[in-house]
Amino acid sequence: MIKSTSIAPSNIAFIKYWGKKDSSLKLPLNGSVSMNLSGMTTTTTVEFKKDFTEDEILIENDDRKKTKDRVSGHLDKIRQITEVDMKAKVVSRNNFPSSTGLSSSSSAFAALTLATVNALNLHLSEKDLSILARQGSGSACRSIPDGFVEWLEGEDSNSSYSYSLHPPEYFDIADVVIVVSDKKKDISSTEGQILADTSPFMATRLANIKDKIIKIKQIINKKDFSSFGQLIESEALEMHAIMLTSNPPLIYWQPGTINIIKLVKKMRTEGLEVYFSLNTGQDVHIICKRKDVNKLEGYFRKIEEVKRIIVNYPSVGARLSDNHLF
Ligand code: PMV
């Protein structure tokens, strides 16, 4: 095969990845736990040809040289493994806004990895695909396996990968993403992560994080939604506390972010059990029970600063598709 297409989901981390112990291999300071998102995907087609003289990379809504260089660098890594020296054409499309903090790099590098590996006829295990995707963007390794996923911190490249804790249908929850602005973030998570250990609170975070991972897995095993919600909210705020106290500080929130957080808390006092999570960006992920999605959507549709609502259910990981983009 020389041409291949993959679709991969973005993911939301319940216990977050923030800070690396090796920036080039993208080895994290701690493990993390996430869920793949059905409504936010990247589709990528990769084709290799002997007569291509250079990589041609077309990413919808992102013409930046630094993005193209990062994609080419990832292709180089896979070319090295397969000892192929052909250049490639890559076309990639997201069905959601990119670079606004919705973790588009996770779906993008998971889709790119699977499509490239398949185009070059490389047969890799899920573990090895996850290891390769991680080197494109850390969180991308969690978009390879299905459903609810743990990324093991590991000690080296070979032991830092993701695997599925539970299939998508295991826990009946949803992630309703409230987009409050389409503005691209000023500082990417790659740049932001470098600052993690300038926060005086990072040592405390790392001292407690292993226990948190054990706890979230126990809670998901029990499907205890209330404990789950409380833990993921405090984890999202803890990560932002690290960002806010980094040097220089990282302030990803917009006024709309705070307003939505406050509305989530208000909804709880009114009897609708919903919780929030945040990534590097202004948009808010609202985690609810599947049965409450319509009520939640109806409520937020009336709020002025809501630009867009994306409903997600737990999803399978990266997979191949016959619908090539070119
Ligand atoms: O993989 P990156 O470099 O885009 O980092 C993602 C970091 C967070 O989304 C903020 C947290 C996470 O675990 O997804």
Tab-separated table of C-alpha atoms and ligand atoms in Angstrom:
chain	number	residue	atom	x	y	z
A	1	MET	CA	0.000	0.000	0.000
A	2	ILE	CA	1.259	3.483	-0.739
A	3	LYS	CA	-1.788	5.579	0.060
A	4	SER	CA	-3.736	5.317	3.280
A	5	THR	CA	-6.321	7.248	5.302
A	6	SER	CA	-7.001	7.251	9.012
A	7	ILE	CA	-9.598	8.874	11.261
A	8	ALA	CA	-8.610	9.529	14.875
A	9	PRO	CA	-10.469	11.095	17.792
A	10	SER	CA	-9.306	13.894	20.035
A	11	ASN	CA	-9.346	13.013	23.717
A	12	ILE	CA	-10.091	14.678	27.034
A	13	ALA	CA	-7.791	13.876	29.924
A	14	PHE	CA	-9.377	13.312	33.332
A	15	ILE	CA	-5.933	13.184	34.956
A	16	LYS	CA	-3.778	15.506	32.870
A	17	TYR	CA	-0.410	15.414	31.173
A	18	TRP	CA	1.405	18.666	31.904
A	19	GLY	CA	5.206	18.688	31.939
A	20	LYS	CA	7.783	16.481	30.232
A	21	LYS	CA	10.879	14.749	31.457
A	22	ASP	CA	12.173	14.432	27.880
A	23	SER	CA	10.955	17.024	25.367
A	24	SER	CA	12.232	15.361	22.242
A	25	LEU	CA	10.872	11.876	23.030
A	26	LYS	CA	7.863	13.484	24.737
A	27	LEU	CA	8.136	11.451	27.900
A	28	PRO	CA	5.702	12.865	30.467
A	29	LEU	CA	6.439	13.779	34.080
A	30	ASN	CA	3.395	11.709	35.037
A	31	GLY	CA	0.917	9.215	33.654
A	32	SER	CA	-2.591	10.313	32.609
A	33	VAL	CA	-6.095	8.939	32.045
A	34	SER	CA	-8.447	10.050	29.261
A	35	MET	CA	-11.486	9.342	27.113
A	36	ASN	CA	-11.621	9.453	23.319
A	37	LEU	CA	-14.188	11.843	21.845
A	38	SER	CA	-16.653	10.767	19.159
A	39	GLY	CA	-17.482	14.240	17.812
A	40	MET	CA	-13.994	15.680	17.375
A	41	THR	CA	-11.903	13.862	14.820
A	42	THR	CA	-9.057	14.384	12.369
A	43	THR	CA	-9.030	12.609	9.008
A	44	THR	CA	-5.642	12.308	7.327
A	45	THR	CA	-4.600	10.810	3.992
A	46	VAL	CA	-0.936	10.052	3.332
A	47	GLU	CA	0.532	9.000	-0.014
A	48	PHE	CA	4.157	8.149	-0.801
A	49	LYS	CA	5.475	8.347	-4.363
A	50	LYS	CA	8.925	7.880	-5.866
A	51	ASP	CA	8.570	10.971	-8.067
A	52	PHE	CA	7.635	13.385	-5.226
A	53	THR	CA	10.639	15.672	-4.712
A	54	GLU	CA	9.497	17.059	-1.351
A	55	ASP	CA	6.766	16.524	1.230
A	56	GLU	CA	3.563	18.353	0.344
A	57	ILE	CA	1.541	19.011	3.482
A	58	LEU	CA	-1.940	20.498	3.292
A	59	ILE	CA	-3.659	20.983	6.621
A	60	GLU	CA	-7.049	22.620	6.425
A	61	ASN	CA	-7.040	25.975	8.255
A	62	ASP	CA	-3.364	25.751	9.205
A	63	ASP	CA	-0.780	26.939	6.705
A	64	ARG	CA	1.961	27.626	9.272
A	65	LYS	CA	5.482	26.503	8.430
A	66	LYS	CA	6.090	25.272	11.984
A	67	THR	CA	3.100	22.902	11.710
A	68	LYS	CA	4.311	21.552	8.354
A	69	ASP	CA	7.846	21.078	9.721
A	70	ARG	CA	6.452	19.138	12.674
A	71	VAL	CA	4.482	16.855	10.338
A	72	SER	CA	7.536	16.330	8.095
A	73	GLY	CA	9.649	15.558	11.167
A	74	HIS	CA	7.166	12.886	12.191
A	75	LEU	CA	7.202	11.391	8.679
A	76	ASP	CA	11.016	11.312	8.881
A	77	LYS	CA	10.831	9.274	12.087
A	78	ILE	CA	8.640	6.659	10.376
A	79	ARG	CA	10.707	6.757	7.167
A	80	GLN	CA	13.788	5.986	9.245
A	81	ILE	CA	12.149	2.895	10.757
A	82	THR	CA	11.058	1.584	7.362
A	83	GLU	CA	14.209	2.763	5.544
A	84	VAL	CA	11.992	4.406	2.940
A	85	ASP	CA	13.227	7.617	1.376
A	86	MET	CA	10.142	8.518	-0.664
A	87	LYS	CA	8.499	11.879	-0.039
A	88	ALA	CA	4.827	12.124	0.828
A	89	LYS	CA	1.686	14.092	0.194
A	90	VAL	CA	-0.376	14.614	3.354
A	91	VAL	CA	-3.873	16.105	3.461
A	92	SER	CA	-5.532	16.559	6.841
A	93	ARG	CA	-8.893	17.877	7.950
A	94	ASN	CA	-10.412	18.409	11.406
A	95	ASN	CA	-14.137	18.514	12.031
A	96	PHE	CA	-13.553	20.981	14.912
A	97	PRO	CA	-11.478	24.165	15.503
A	98	SER	CA	-7.710	23.613	15.790
A	99	SER	CA	-5.139	25.293	18.058
A	100	THR	CA	-7.805	26.735	20.357
A	101	GLY	CA	-7.185	24.228	23.135
A	102	LEU	CA	-9.381	21.366	21.983
A	103	SER	CA	-6.408	19.047	21.725
A	104	SER	CA	-6.351	18.886	17.937
A	105	SER	CA	-2.736	17.719	18.080
A	106	SER	CA	-3.859	14.480	19.751
A	107	SER	CA	-6.214	13.484	16.933
A	108	ALA	CA	-3.890	14.926	14.270
A	109	PHE	CA	-0.782	12.963	15.253
A	110	ALA	CA	-2.723	9.775	15.964
A	111	ALA	CA	-4.309	9.919	12.470
A	112	LEU	CA	-0.993	10.849	10.817
A	113	THR	CA	0.827	7.993	12.554
A	114	LEU	CA	-1.686	5.301	11.658
A	115	ALA	CA	-2.096	6.466	8.032
A	116	THR	CA	1.678	6.725	7.480
A	117	VAL	CA	2.484	3.372	9.050
A	118	ASN	CA	-0.222	1.690	6.992
A	119	ALA	CA	0.807	3.431	3.760
A	120	LEU	CA	4.304	2.048	4.269
A	121	ASN	CA	3.038	-1.461	5.054
A	122	LEU	CA	4.521	-1.428	8.506
A	123	HIS	CA	2.664	-3.814	10.794
A	124	LEU	CA	2.794	-2.463	14.324
A	125	SER	CA	1.067	-3.500	17.550
A	126	GLU	CA	-1.274	-0.998	19.226
A	127	LYS	CA	1.461	-0.405	21.811
A	128	ASP	CA	4.063	0.456	19.171
A	129	LEU	CA	1.630	2.713	17.303
A	130	SER	CA	0.953	4.535	20.561
A	131	ILE	CA	4.703	4.953	21.192
A	132	LEU	CA	5.153	6.434	17.715
A	133	ALA	CA	2.123	8.740	18.005
A	134	ARG	CA	3.451	9.987	21.381
A	135	GLN	CA	6.598	11.232	19.650
A	136	GLY	CA	4.433	13.422	17.385
A	137	SER	CA	2.417	14.922	20.232
A	138	GLY	CA	2.322	13.427	23.718
A	139	SER	CA	-1.446	13.260	24.108
A	140	ALA	CA	-1.765	11.621	20.647
A	141	CYS	CA	-0.672	8.307	22.161
A	142	ARG	CA	-3.993	8.244	24.042
A	143	SER	CA	-5.984	8.576	20.796
A	144	ILE	CA	-4.765	5.217	19.457
A	145	PRO	CA	-6.552	2.696	21.780
A	146	ASP	CA	-10.337	2.556	22.255
A	147	GLY	CA	-12.553	4.245	24.812
A	148	PHE	CA	-11.160	4.990	28.272
A	149	VAL	CA	-7.385	5.026	28.176
A	150	GLU	CA	-4.389	5.126	30.491
A	151	TRP	CA	-1.035	6.508	29.331
A	152	LEU	CA	1.698	4.889	31.379
A	153	GLU	CA	4.410	7.353	32.373
A	154	GLY	CA	7.149	4.791	31.706
A	155	GLU	CA	10.876	5.102	32.232
A	156	ASP	CA	11.923	5.260	28.605
A	157	SER	CA	10.380	5.465	25.152
A	158	ASN	CA	9.443	1.795	25.068
A	159	SER	CA	7.549	1.831	28.343
A	160	SER	CA	5.631	5.099	27.844
A	161	TYR	CA	2.490	4.191	25.922
A	162	SER	CA	-1.301	4.001	26.200
A	163	TYR	CA	-3.697	1.119	26.452
A	164	SER	CA	-7.453	0.794	26.774
A	165	LEU	CA	-8.865	0.540	30.304
A	166	HIS	CA	-12.457	0.070	29.087
A	167	PRO	CA	-14.265	0.068	25.752
A	168	PRO	CA	-16.316	3.185	24.827
A	169	GLU	CA	-19.674	1.708	25.876
A	170	TYR	CA	-18.434	0.930	29.393
A	171	PHE	CA	-19.394	4.222	31.077
A	172	ASP	CA	-22.528	6.075	29.955
A	173	ILE	CA	-21.198	9.608	29.970
A	174	ALA	CA	-20.800	12.454	27.499
A	175	ASP	CA	-18.476	15.406	27.028
A	176	VAL	CA	-20.308	18.498	25.789
A	177	VAL	CA	-17.705	20.990	24.636
A	178	ILE	CA	-18.699	24.625	24.944
A	179	VAL	CA	-16.679	26.727	22.514
A	180	VAL	CA	-16.502	30.285	23.842
A	181	SER	CA	-14.060	31.660	21.263
A	182	ASP	CA	-12.458	30.548	18.003
A	183	LYS	CA	-9.375	32.609	18.838
A	184	LYS	CA	-6.157	30.593	18.512
A	185	LYS	CA	-4.237	30.384	21.789
A	186	ASP	CA	-1.142	32.621	22.118
A	187	ILE	CA	1.059	29.924	23.640
A	188	SER	CA	0.851	26.354	22.356
A	189	SER	CA	0.807	23.506	24.846
A	190	THR	CA	4.261	22.459	23.569
A	191	GLU	CA	5.645	25.851	24.647
A	192	GLY	CA	3.554	25.967	27.826
A	193	GLN	CA	4.595	22.532	29.046
A	194	ILE	CA	8.260	23.611	29.172
A	195	LEU	CA	7.276	26.015	31.967
A	196	ALA	CA	5.509	23.448	34.159
A	197	ASP	CA	8.312	23.034	36.657
A	198	THR	CA	8.754	26.785	37.132
A	199	SER	CA	5.565	26.657	39.230
A	200	PRO	CA	6.292	26.308	42.950
A	201	PHE	CA	3.287	23.965	43.144
A	202	MET	CA	4.526	21.428	40.603
A	203	ALA	CA	6.416	19.367	43.219
A	204	THR	CA	3.227	18.962	45.266
A	205	ARG	CA	1.299	17.967	42.154
A	206	LEU	CA	3.847	15.298	41.284
A	207	ALA	CA	3.930	13.979	44.852
A	208	ASN	CA	0.176	13.254	44.694
A	209	ILE	CA	-0.367	12.314	41.062
A	210	LYS	CA	0.196	8.551	41.286
A	211	ASP	CA	-2.500	8.285	43.970
A	212	LYS	CA	-4.834	10.364	41.816
A	213	ILE	CA	-4.374	7.965	38.903
A	214	ILE	CA	-5.151	4.977	41.113
A	215	LYS	CA	-8.218	6.800	42.442
A	216	ILE	CA	-9.659	7.780	39.043
A	217	LYS	CA	-9.295	4.208	37.782
A	218	GLN	CA	-11.114	2.853	40.854
A	219	ILE	CA	-13.879	5.421	40.399
A	220	ILE	CA	-14.287	4.589	36.690
A	221	ASN	CA	-14.335	0.867	37.563
A	222	LYS	CA	-17.201	1.550	39.964
A	223	LYS	CA	-18.913	4.013	37.557
A	224	ASP	CA	-19.284	6.373	40.520
A	225	PHE	CA	-20.260	9.521	38.590
A	226	SER	CA	-20.290	11.959	41.558
A	227	SER	CA	-16.787	11.068	42.771
A	228	PHE	CA	-15.640	11.045	39.154
A	229	GLY	CA	-16.935	14.579	38.525
A	230	GLN	CA	-15.442	16.014	41.710
A	231	LEU	CA	-12.026	14.552	40.973
A	232	ILE	CA	-11.865	15.670	37.335
A	233	GLU	CA	-12.893	19.236	38.224
A	234	SER	CA	-10.269	19.566	40.910
A	235	GLU	CA	-7.677	18.071	38.542
A	236	ALA	CA	-8.499	20.582	35.776
A	237	LEU	CA	-8.220	23.456	38.257
A	238	GLU	CA	-4.963	22.065	39.638
A	239	MET	CA	-3.426	21.988	36.149
A	240	HIS	CA	-4.514	25.596	35.582
A	241	ALA	CA	-3.094	26.538	38.997
A	242	ILE	CA	0.268	25.262	37.726
A	243	MET	CA	-0.144	27.255	34.518
A	244	LEU	CA	-1.155	30.443	36.346
A	245	THR	CA	1.833	30.195	38.700
A	246	SER	CA	4.423	29.348	36.025
A	247	ASN	CA	7.097	31.865	35.156
A	248	PRO	CA	5.995	33.574	32.936
A	249	PRO	CA	2.361	32.816	33.867
A	250	LEU	CA	0.036	31.153	31.382
A	251	ILE	CA	-3.495	32.493	31.392
A	252	TYR	CA	-5.597	30.513	28.933
A	253	TRP	CA	-9.027	31.551	30.211
A	254	GLN	CA	-11.316	34.105	28.582
A	255	PRO	CA	-14.218	35.785	30.411
A	256	GLY	CA	-16.546	33.232	28.795
A	257	THR	CA	-14.549	30.386	30.338
A	258	ILE	CA	-15.236	31.621	33.880
A	259	ASN	CA	-18.895	32.288	33.110
A	260	ILE	CA	-19.419	28.741	31.840
A	261	ILE	CA	-17.622	27.278	34.893
A	262	LYS	CA	-19.938	29.269	37.155
A	263	LEU	CA	-22.989	28.114	35.218
A	264	VAL	CA	-21.872	24.491	35.625
A	265	LYS	CA	-21.724	24.989	39.389
A	266	LYS	CA	-25.141	26.694	39.331
A	267	MET	CA	-26.658	23.821	37.348
A	268	ARG	CA	-25.501	21.413	40.037
A	269	THR	CA	-27.253	23.401	42.744
A	270	GLU	CA	-30.370	23.176	40.562
A	271	GLY	CA	-30.129	19.383	40.494
A	272	LEU	CA	-28.424	18.626	37.153
A	273	GLU	CA	-25.245	16.692	37.866
A	274	VAL	CA	-22.609	18.122	35.517
A	275	TYR	CA	-18.894	18.803	35.961
A	276	PHE	CA	-16.272	20.681	33.953
A	277	SER	CA	-12.806	20.016	32.653
A	278	LEU	CA	-10.371	22.290	30.808
A	279	ASN	CA	-7.344	21.886	28.552
A	280	THR	CA	-4.879	24.481	27.313
A	281	GLY	CA	-7.437	26.908	26.045
A	282	GLN	CA	-10.560	28.857	26.691
A	283	ASP	CA	-13.225	26.286	25.871
A	284	VAL	CA	-14.953	24.236	28.550
A	285	HIS	CA	-15.604	20.493	28.499
A	286	ILE	CA	-18.786	19.641	30.411
A	287	ILE	CA	-19.008	16.052	31.518
A	288	CYS	CA	-22.516	14.751	32.110
A	289	LYS	CA	-24.527	11.560	32.133
A	290	ARG	CA	-25.633	10.533	28.671
A	291	LYS	CA	-29.313	10.984	29.544
A	292	ASP	CA	-28.740	14.695	30.369
A	293	VAL	CA	-27.126	15.737	27.061
A	294	ASN	CA	-30.266	17.255	25.497
A	295	LYS	CA	-31.136	19.253	28.597
A	296	LEU	CA	-27.589	20.548	28.813
A	297	GLU	CA	-27.434	21.493	25.151
A	298	GLY	CA	-30.779	23.308	25.354
A	299	TYR	CA	-29.548	25.279	28.344
A	300	PHE	CA	-26.263	26.394	26.799
A	301	ARG	CA	-27.740	27.193	23.413
A	302	LYS	CA	-29.443	30.169	25.063
A	303	ILE	CA	-26.232	31.577	26.566
A	304	GLU	CA	-24.911	34.511	24.547
A	305	GLU	CA	-21.171	33.820	24.647
A	306	VAL	CA	-21.513	30.225	23.470
A	307	LYS	CA	-20.124	30.106	19.915
A	308	ARG	CA	-20.550	26.422	19.301
A	309	ILE	CA	-21.470	23.220	21.128
A	310	ILE	CA	-19.829	19.894	20.284
A	311	VAL	CA	-21.423	16.785	21.772
A	312	ASN	CA	-19.081	13.841	22.295
A	313	TYR	CA	-19.606	10.317	23.517
A	314	PRO	CA	-16.812	7.899	24.401
A	315	SER	CA	-15.280	6.720	21.139
A	316	VAL	CA	-13.076	4.091	19.554
A	317	GLY	CA	-9.475	5.083	18.891
A	318	ALA	CA	-7.683	5.667	15.583
A	319	ARG	CA	-8.872	3.483	12.682
A	320	LEU	CA	-8.339	3.161	8.948
A	321	SER	CA	-10.813	4.462	6.375
A	322	ASP	CA	-11.372	3.964	2.649
A	323	ASN	CA	-12.504	7.559	2.152
A	324	HIS	CA	-9.285	9.156	0.944
A	325	LEU	CA	-9.134	12.964	0.988
A	326	PHE	CA	-7.425	13.057	-2.457
B	1	PMV	O1	-0.037	16.648	23.692
B	1	PMV	P1	-0.004	18.118	23.938
B	1	PMV	O2	1.389	18.654	23.885
B	1	PMV	O3	-0.957	18.882	23.075
B	1	PMV	O4	-0.475	18.394	25.473
B	1	PMV	C1	-1.793	18.271	25.923
B	1	PMV	C2	-1.906	18.815	27.275
B	1	PMV	C3	-3.316	18.922	27.877
B	1	PMV	O5	-4.305	18.820	26.893
B	1	PMV	C4	-3.440	20.281	28.530
B	1	PMV	C5	-3.519	17.876	28.951
B	1	PMV	C6	-3.789	16.486	28.472
B	1	PMV	O6	-3.406	15.561	29.197
B	1	PMV	O7	-4.415	16.303	27.417
